[in-house]
XYZ file of N, CA and C in Angstrom:
279
model
N 62.314 45.303 37.841
C 63.503 44.967 39.479
C 62.153 44.169 39.778
N 62.781 42.699 39.990
C 61.835 41.359 40.772
C 61.873 41.089 41.711
N 63.107 41.745 42.848
C 63.420 41.198 43.971
C 63.495 42.157 45.001
N 63.300 41.691 45.898
C 63.468 42.383 47.382
C 64.213 42.186 48.003
N 64.314 43.643 49.083
C 65.482 43.402 49.946
C 65.155 43.488 51.479
N 65.460 42.037 52.275
C 64.521 41.766 53.690
C 66.279 42.220 54.451
N 66.255 42.929 55.466
C 66.947 43.531 56.506
C 66.281 43.154 57.708
N 66.989 43.067 59.220
C 66.664 43.341 59.976
C 66.452 41.332 60.104
N 65.997 40.588 59.737
C 66.033 39.806 59.629
C 66.146 38.807 61.217
N 66.226 37.669 61.693
C 66.996 37.453 63.051
C 67.845 36.516 62.584
N 69.229 36.569 63.008
C 70.145 35.382 61.950
C 69.817 34.399 62.892
N 69.257 33.459 63.827
C 68.584 32.469 64.167
C 67.970 31.562 63.242
N 67.095 32.336 61.906
C 65.751 32.280 61.263
C 67.110 31.654 59.813
N 66.505 29.871 59.549
C 66.613 29.551 58.217
C 66.811 29.906 56.861
N 67.200 29.455 56.758
C 66.858 29.798 54.520
C 64.809 29.981 54.683
N 65.740 28.335 55.084
C 64.159 27.643 55.052
C 63.156 27.849 55.873
N 63.431 28.432 57.082
C 62.442 28.716 57.978
C 61.811 30.561 56.590
N 62.532 31.130 56.671
C 61.702 32.337 55.653
C 61.495 31.833 55.058
N 61.512 31.376 53.774
C 60.400 29.898 52.637
C 59.173 30.059 53.128
N 59.313 29.336 54.103
C 58.277 28.379 54.894
C 57.320 30.361 55.085
N 57.747 30.776 55.652
C 57.152 32.159 56.266
C 56.203 32.899 55.431
N 57.260 32.902 54.166
C 56.625 33.672 53.198
C 55.727 33.017 52.226
N 55.624 31.790 52.560
C 55.288 30.637 51.171
C 54.488 31.114 51.829
N 53.638 30.719 53.776
C 52.540 30.836 54.058
C 52.258 31.502 53.695
N 52.633 33.352 53.747
C 52.140 34.601 53.840
C 51.373 35.219 52.360
N 52.427 34.202 51.429
C 52.287 34.661 49.744
C 52.366 33.759 48.944
N 51.905 32.900 49.379
C 52.009 31.338 48.442
C 53.229 31.114 47.997
N 53.219 30.406 47.404
C 54.309 29.721 46.614
C 54.696 29.698 45.499
N 54.134 30.121 44.396
C 53.357 30.527 42.674
C 54.815 31.297 42.344
N 54.675 32.148 43.180
C 55.319 32.929 42.560
C 56.873 34.144 42.989
N 57.045 33.405 44.202
C 58.175 32.799 44.511
C 59.474 32.403 43.675
N 60.656 32.574 43.626
C 61.415 32.090 42.532
C 62.443 31.537 43.701
N 63.089 32.636 44.379
C 64.232 32.059 44.595
C 64.179 32.868 46.425
N 64.608 32.590 47.855
C 65.452 33.405 48.697
C 66.671 32.529 48.966
N 67.703 34.081 48.703
C 68.597 34.285 49.176
C 68.640 34.582 50.320
N 68.768 33.826 51.721
C 69.471 34.837 53.147
C 71.042 34.770 53.587
N 70.849 35.649 53.732
C 72.691 35.651 53.902
C 72.786 36.508 55.408
N 73.515 36.044 56.959
C 73.035 36.665 57.933
C 71.632 37.556 58.939
N 71.665 38.448 58.527
C 70.308 39.497 58.740
C 69.879 40.163 57.818
N 70.683 39.978 56.539
C 69.532 39.714 55.292
C 69.268 38.666 54.491
N 68.232 39.779 53.426
C 67.447 38.680 52.787
C 66.944 39.322 51.119
N 67.992 37.412 50.102
C 66.918 38.291 49.033
C 65.661 38.026 48.075
N 64.778 37.771 47.644
C 63.463 37.899 47.618
C 63.425 37.544 46.330
N 63.362 36.706 45.524
C 63.210 37.164 44.080
C 61.337 36.779 43.403
N 61.221 37.236 42.752
C 59.137 36.902 42.093
C 59.087 37.245 40.865
N 58.850 35.958 40.416
C 58.767 35.811 38.635
C 58.688 36.893 38.092
N 57.231 38.008 38.179
C 57.043 39.285 37.963
C 57.143 40.000 38.930
N 56.951 42.009 38.828
C 57.549 42.779 38.908
C 56.208 42.621 39.746
N 54.728 42.455 38.911
C 52.894 42.588 39.593
C 53.736 42.061 40.905
N 54.024 40.727 41.055
C 53.910 39.831 42.650
C 54.663 40.466 43.660
N 55.856 40.678 43.851
C 57.281 41.483 43.639
C 56.355 43.147 44.537
N 55.710 43.783 43.650
C 54.348 45.034 44.042
C 53.848 44.372 45.359
N 53.268 43.223 45.317
C 51.508 43.157 45.915
C 52.581 42.525 46.995
N 53.996 41.930 46.862
C 54.939 41.307 48.832
C 55.134 43.038 49.397
N 55.441 43.441 48.554
C 55.854 44.763 49.180
C 54.990 45.045 49.721
N 53.783 45.995 49.611
C 52.402 45.926 50.422
C 52.596 45.097 51.479
N 52.219 43.823 50.918
C 51.574 42.627 51.797
C 51.951 42.598 53.046
N 53.362 42.675 52.895
C 55.124 43.069 54.144
C 55.523 43.427 54.772
N 55.133 44.818 54.368
C 55.140 45.854 55.835
C 54.933 45.277 57.268
N 55.554 45.713 57.814
C 55.288 45.152 59.072
C 55.564 44.722 60.168
N 55.982 42.916 58.606
C 56.449 41.681 59.738
C 56.851 42.123 60.420
N 56.543 41.116 61.626
C 57.616 40.987 62.421
C 57.854 39.508 62.493
N 58.936 39.119 62.489
C 59.775 37.682 62.866
C 60.534 37.082 64.153
N 60.362 36.278 64.844
C 60.889 36.655 66.367
C 61.024 37.980 67.492
N 60.098 38.456 67.263
C 59.780 40.248 67.835
C 60.912 41.174 67.030
N 61.786 40.584 65.647
C 61.967 41.984 64.758
C 61.512 42.111 63.942
N 60.567 43.700 63.601
C 60.216 44.811 62.548
C 61.599 44.602 60.966
N 60.580 43.776 60.323
C 61.877 43.019 59.009
C 61.979 44.593 58.625
N 62.697 44.808 57.806
C 62.777 46.251 57.221
C 62.540 45.176 55.323
N 61.637 46.258 54.453
C 61.269 45.520 53.599
C 62.159 46.693 52.370
N 62.515 46.589 51.036
C 63.373 47.456 50.187
C 63.623 46.722 48.965
N 63.537 47.093 48.037
C 63.461 46.828 46.061
C 64.987 46.604 46.199
N 65.365 45.282 45.865
C 66.786 45.749 45.451
C 67.024 46.121 44.687
N 68.864 45.813 43.896
C 68.705 46.761 43.551
C 68.593 46.122 41.340
N 68.414 47.243 40.798
C 68.527 46.410 39.446
C 70.038 45.322 38.975
N 70.273 44.546 38.199
C 72.461 44.110 37.657
C 72.683 45.156 37.626
N 72.282 45.863 36.834
C 73.802 46.773 36.220
C 73.995 48.207 37.036
N 73.761 48.054 38.757
C 73.537 48.646 40.617
C 74.162 47.560 41.056
N 74.907 46.681 40.627
C 75.500 45.789 41.392
C 76.636 45.859 41.351
N 77.024 45.520 42.482
C 78.587 45.422 43.318
C 78.879 44.578 41.832
N 78.645 42.892 41.764
C 79.698 42.411 40.754
C 79.226 42.382 39.596
N 78.574 43.241 38.758
C 78.115 43.260 37.729
C 79.227 44.980 37.632
N 79.218 45.767 38.587
C 79.803 47.350 38.218
C 81.572 46.482 37.935
N 82.261 45.616 39.167
C 83.444 44.945 39.304
C 84.086 44.474 37.427
N 82.800 43.903 37.037
C 83.427 42.886 35.392
C 83.962 44.699 35.200
N 83.106 46.114 34.824
C 83.857 46.524 33.964
C 84.426 47.766 33.994
N 84.642 48.511 32.832
C 86.036 49.544 33.213
C 85.415 50.710 34.270
N 85.701 51.836 34.062
C 85.486 52.730 34.939
C 85.502 53.544 33.475
N 83.405 54.358 34.102
C 83.324 55.211 31.927
C 84.759 56.324 31.818
N 85.250 56.832 32.488
C 86.722 57.834 32.560
C 87.471 57.048 31.981
N 87.543 55.541 31.957
C 88.631 54.832 31.628
C 88.357 54.305 29.868
N 89.037 54.314 29.138
C 89.575 54.433 27.416
C 90.115 53.640 27.544
N 89.806 52.379 26.467
C 90.842 51.263 25.761
C 91.850 51.792 24.917
């Protein structure tokens, strides 16, 4: 997994503002994508090692008074969109 899940992000923070914050803290070379929706975001990294470093360094991050919760993103096989495209395990063709 090379994706981190951030929650408790202030709604007023835009995707570009979040990118700027992360780039200032981590640099720009290892972040592939920042996808913010409402009060959460998925941050995609180039490799697992960079995601692990960010996970450690950003613990306790505060943005506009909110302590940001950071967790690992789900692997694709557990994502809702991936599961919806598959038949249930108990269904046989």
